[in-house]
Amino acid sequence: NGLIYGIHLDDSQYPHELYACNDADTAKCDLLQWSPVSADLLWSDVDGIWMADFEDISVSQVYSNTIQVADPDGGEEEIDVTFNSFRWSPNGRFVLMDIVPSNYGVRWQGILDTGSGRIIQVPETYDFSNQDACATWTENGSLLVGHSGGVLDPPLPYLDLWNIVPTSQEILLLEE
């Protein structure tokens, strides 16, 4: 029914309702993802990305369902998106995910910094029809991105290794 409950086992015998997913798309609440290092739970619905902190039984919206993208004229446009395929970084601060605009026939991968609430695009991960790029976390928290090389003739697959630097404006720095 789209409800998320939490309970402190040491001081309560009854569940406490934390959040009711937006009824327009309750299936998104099936994408619950526990942080690997804390009591945080992440999910999305049509209103954006949410995080529950089970230490103090609270819920906060981490990011809305709109994102700024560059338009062809050099400005920015705000578009509606959905977020899915959440994958926590090993340190539990960053979340790799798919970003899917509502009416544009494209998707890309992004990283959410749960510390700052900022989302950045993983470079060269735009996908118009088939999977041209795939990203995953390495054991040490770097981001490995595999590319199909689809625009080259013949296609030559290649890998990029990105370091995550939260103090940098870009957050992602290509390892050389």
CSV table of C-alpha atoms in Angstrom, one decimal:
chain,number,residue,atom,x,y,z
A,1,ASN,CA,0.0,0.0,0.0
A,2,GLY,CA,3.0,2.3,-0.3
A,3,LEU,CA,3.7,2.8,3.4
A,4,ILE,CA,7.1,2.7,5.0
A,5,TYR,CA,7.3,1.9,8.7
A,6,GLY,CA,10.1,2.1,11.2
A,7,ILE,CA,10.5,0.7,14.7
A,8,HIS,CA,13.0,1.1,17.5
A,9,LEU,CA,13.3,-2.4,18.9
A,10,ASP,CA,14.7,-1.2,22.2
A,11,ASP,CA,11.9,1.3,23.1
A,12,SER,CA,8.7,0.5,21.1
A,13,GLN,CA,6.7,-2.5,20.3
A,14,TYR,CA,4.6,-0.8,17.6
A,15,PRO,CA,5.7,0.4,14.2
A,16,HIS,CA,5.9,4.1,13.5
A,17,GLU,CA,4.7,5.2,10.0
A,18,LEU,CA,7.6,7.0,8.4
A,19,TYR,CA,6.3,7.9,5.0
A,20,ALA,CA,3.5,7.2,2.5
A,21,CYS,CA,4.7,7.0,-1.1
A,22,ASN,CA,2.9,9.2,-3.6
A,23,ASP,CA,-0.1,7.2,-4.8
A,24,ALA,CA,0.6,8.1,-8.5
A,25,ASP,CA,3.6,5.7,-8.5
A,26,THR,CA,3.7,3.4,-5.4
A,27,ALA,CA,5.8,0.9,-7.3
A,28,LYS,CA,8.9,3.2,-6.8
A,29,CYS,CA,8.7,2.4,-3.1
A,30,ASP,CA,9.7,-1.1,-3.9
A,31,LEU,CA,13.2,0.2,-4.7
A,32,LEU,CA,14.2,0.6,-1.1
A,33,GLN,CA,18.0,0.6,-0.6
A,34,TRP,CA,19.8,0.3,2.8
A,35,SER,CA,23.1,2.1,3.2
A,36,PRO,CA,25.9,-0.3,3.6
A,37,VAL,CA,27.4,1.5,6.6
A,38,SER,CA,24.5,3.2,8.5
A,39,ALA,CA,20.8,3.0,9.4
A,40,ASP,CA,19.8,5.0,6.4
A,41,LEU,CA,17.2,3.8,3.9
A,42,LEU,CA,16.9,5.4,0.4
A,43,TRP,CA,14.0,5.3,-2.0
A,44,SER,CA,12.2,7.4,-4.7
A,45,ASP,CA,8.7,8.1,-5.8
A,46,VAL,CA,7.2,10.7,-8.2
A,47,ASP,CA,8.1,13.5,-5.8
A,48,GLY,CA,11.9,12.7,-5.8
A,49,ILE,CA,14.4,10.9,-3.6
A,50,TRP,CA,13.8,10.3,0.1
A,51,MET,CA,16.0,9.1,2.9
A,52,ALA,CA,15.0,7.7,6.3
A,53,ASP,CA,17.3,7.8,9.3
A,54,PHE,CA,16.3,5.0,11.6
A,55,GLU,CA,18.5,6.2,14.4
A,56,ASP,CA,16.1,9.1,15.1
A,57,ILE,CA,13.1,7.8,13.0
A,58,SER,CA,13.0,10.7,10.6
A,59,VAL,CA,12.4,11.1,6.8
A,60,SER,CA,13.7,13.9,4.6
A,61,GLN,CA,13.6,14.6,0.9
A,62,VAL,CA,17.1,14.5,-0.5
A,63,TYR,CA,16.3,15.6,-4.0
A,64,SER,CA,13.1,16.7,-5.8
A,65,ASN,CA,11.8,15.1,-9.1
A,66,THR,CA,13.2,18.0,-11.2
A,67,ILE,CA,16.7,18.5,-12.5
A,68,GLN,CA,18.5,21.3,-14.3
A,69,VAL,CA,19.9,20.4,-17.8
A,70,ALA,CA,21.7,22.5,-20.3
A,71,ASP,CA,19.6,23.5,-23.3
A,72,PRO,CA,20.9,24.0,-26.9
A,73,ASP,CA,21.0,27.8,-26.5
A,74,GLY,CA,23.5,27.6,-23.6
A,75,GLY,CA,20.9,28.2,-20.9
A,76,GLU,CA,19.4,25.7,-18.4
A,77,GLU,CA,16.0,24.0,-18.5
A,78,GLU,CA,14.2,22.3,-15.6
A,79,ILE,CA,12.8,18.9,-16.5
A,80,ASP,CA,10.8,16.2,-14.6
A,81,VAL,CA,12.7,13.0,-14.0
A,82,THR,CA,12.5,9.7,-12.1
A,83,PHE,CA,15.4,8.0,-10.3
A,84,ASN,CA,16.0,4.3,-10.2
A,85,SER,CA,18.6,1.5,-9.9
A,86,PHE,CA,20.1,2.9,-6.7
A,87,ARG,CA,23.6,1.6,-5.8
A,88,TRP,CA,25.3,2.8,-2.7
A,89,SER,CA,29.1,3.5,-2.7
A,90,PRO,CA,31.1,1.4,-0.3
A,91,ASN,CA,31.4,4.3,2.1
A,92,GLY,CA,27.7,4.9,2.2
A,93,ARG,CA,27.8,8.6,1.2
A,94,PHE,CA,27.3,8.4,-2.5
A,95,VAL,CA,24.5,6.8,-4.6
A,96,LEU,CA,25.0,5.8,-8.2
A,97,MET,CA,21.6,5.8,-10.1
A,98,ASP,CA,19.8,6.1,-13.4
A,99,ILE,CA,18.2,9.4,-14.2
A,100,VAL,CA,15.2,9.1,-16.6
A,101,PRO,CA,13.5,12.3,-17.9
A,102,SER,CA,9.8,11.9,-18.3
A,103,ASN,CA,9.3,12.7,-22.0
A,104,TYR,CA,12.7,12.8,-23.7
A,105,GLY,CA,13.6,9.2,-24.7
A,106,VAL,CA,17.0,9.4,-23.0
A,107,ARG,CA,18.5,8.3,-19.7
A,108,TRP,CA,21.9,8.8,-18.0
A,109,GLN,CA,23.7,7.8,-14.9
A,110,GLY,CA,24.3,10.2,-12.0
A,111,ILE,CA,25.7,10.3,-8.5
A,112,LEU,CA,23.9,11.7,-5.5
A,113,ASP,CA,26.0,13.1,-2.7
A,114,THR,CA,23.8,12.4,0.3
A,115,GLY,CA,26.0,14.7,2.4
A,116,SER,CA,25.3,17.8,0.3
A,117,GLY,CA,22.1,16.7,-1.6
A,118,ARG,CA,23.9,17.4,-4.9
A,119,ILE,CA,23.5,15.3,-8.1
A,120,ILE,CA,26.1,15.2,-10.8
A,121,GLN,CA,26.1,13.4,-14.1
A,122,VAL,CA,28.5,10.5,-14.8
A,123,PRO,CA,30.3,11.7,-18.0
A,124,GLU,CA,29.4,9.9,-21.3
A,125,THR,CA,26.6,7.8,-19.9
A,126,TYR,CA,23.7,9.1,-22.0
A,127,ASP,CA,21.7,6.3,-23.4
A,128,PHE,CA,19.2,6.9,-26.2
A,129,SER,CA,18.3,3.3,-27.2
A,130,ASN,CA,20.7,0.6,-26.0
A,131,GLN,CA,23.1,0.5,-23.1
A,132,ASP,CA,26.2,2.4,-24.3
A,133,ALA,CA,27.8,2.8,-20.9
A,134,CYS,CA,27.6,1.0,-17.6
A,135,ALA,CA,29.0,2.3,-14.3
A,136,THR,CA,29.8,0.4,-11.0
A,137,TRP,CA,31.5,1.1,-7.7
A,138,THR,CA,34.9,-0.4,-7.1
A,139,GLU,CA,35.8,-1.9,-3.7
A,140,ASN,CA,37.8,1.3,-2.7
A,141,GLY,CA,34.9,3.6,-3.7
A,142,SER,CA,36.1,4.7,-7.2
A,143,LEU,CA,33.7,4.6,-10.1
A,144,LEU,CA,34.4,2.3,-13.0
A,145,VAL,CA,32.6,3.2,-16.2
A,146,GLY,CA,32.6,0.8,-19.2
A,147,HIS,CA,31.8,2.2,-22.6
A,148,SER,CA,30.8,0.2,-25.7
A,149,GLY,CA,32.6,2.6,-28.1
A,150,GLY,CA,29.4,2.5,-30.2
A,151,VAL,CA,30.1,5.6,-32.3
A,152,LEU,CA,33.5,4.4,-33.4
A,153,ASP,CA,33.9,2.2,-36.5
A,154,PRO,CA,34.6,-0.5,-35.5
A,155,PRO,CA,33.4,0.0,-32.0
A,156,LEU,CA,36.3,-0.2,-29.5
A,157,PRO,CA,35.1,-0.7,-25.9
A,158,TYR,CA,37.0,1.2,-23.2
A,159,LEU,CA,37.0,1.9,-19.4
A,160,ASP,CA,37.3,5.1,-17.4
A,161,LEU,CA,38.2,5.1,-13.7
A,162,TRP,CA,36.8,8.1,-11.7
A,163,ASN,CA,37.9,9.1,-8.2
A,164,ILE,CA,35.2,10.6,-6.0
A,165,VAL,CA,36.4,13.9,-4.4
A,166,PRO,CA,33.6,15.5,-2.4
A,167,THR,CA,35.5,18.7,-1.9
A,168,SER,CA,35.9,19.2,-5.7
A,169,GLN,CA,33.3,21.2,-7.6
A,170,GLU,CA,33.0,18.4,-10.1
A,171,ILE,CA,33.1,15.5,-7.5
A,172,LEU,CA,34.3,13.1,-10.2
A,173,LEU,CA,38.0,13.3,-11.2
A,174,LEU,CA,39.2,11.1,-14.0
A,175,GLU,CA,42.1,9.0,-12.9
A,176,GLU,CA,45.1,9.3,-15.2
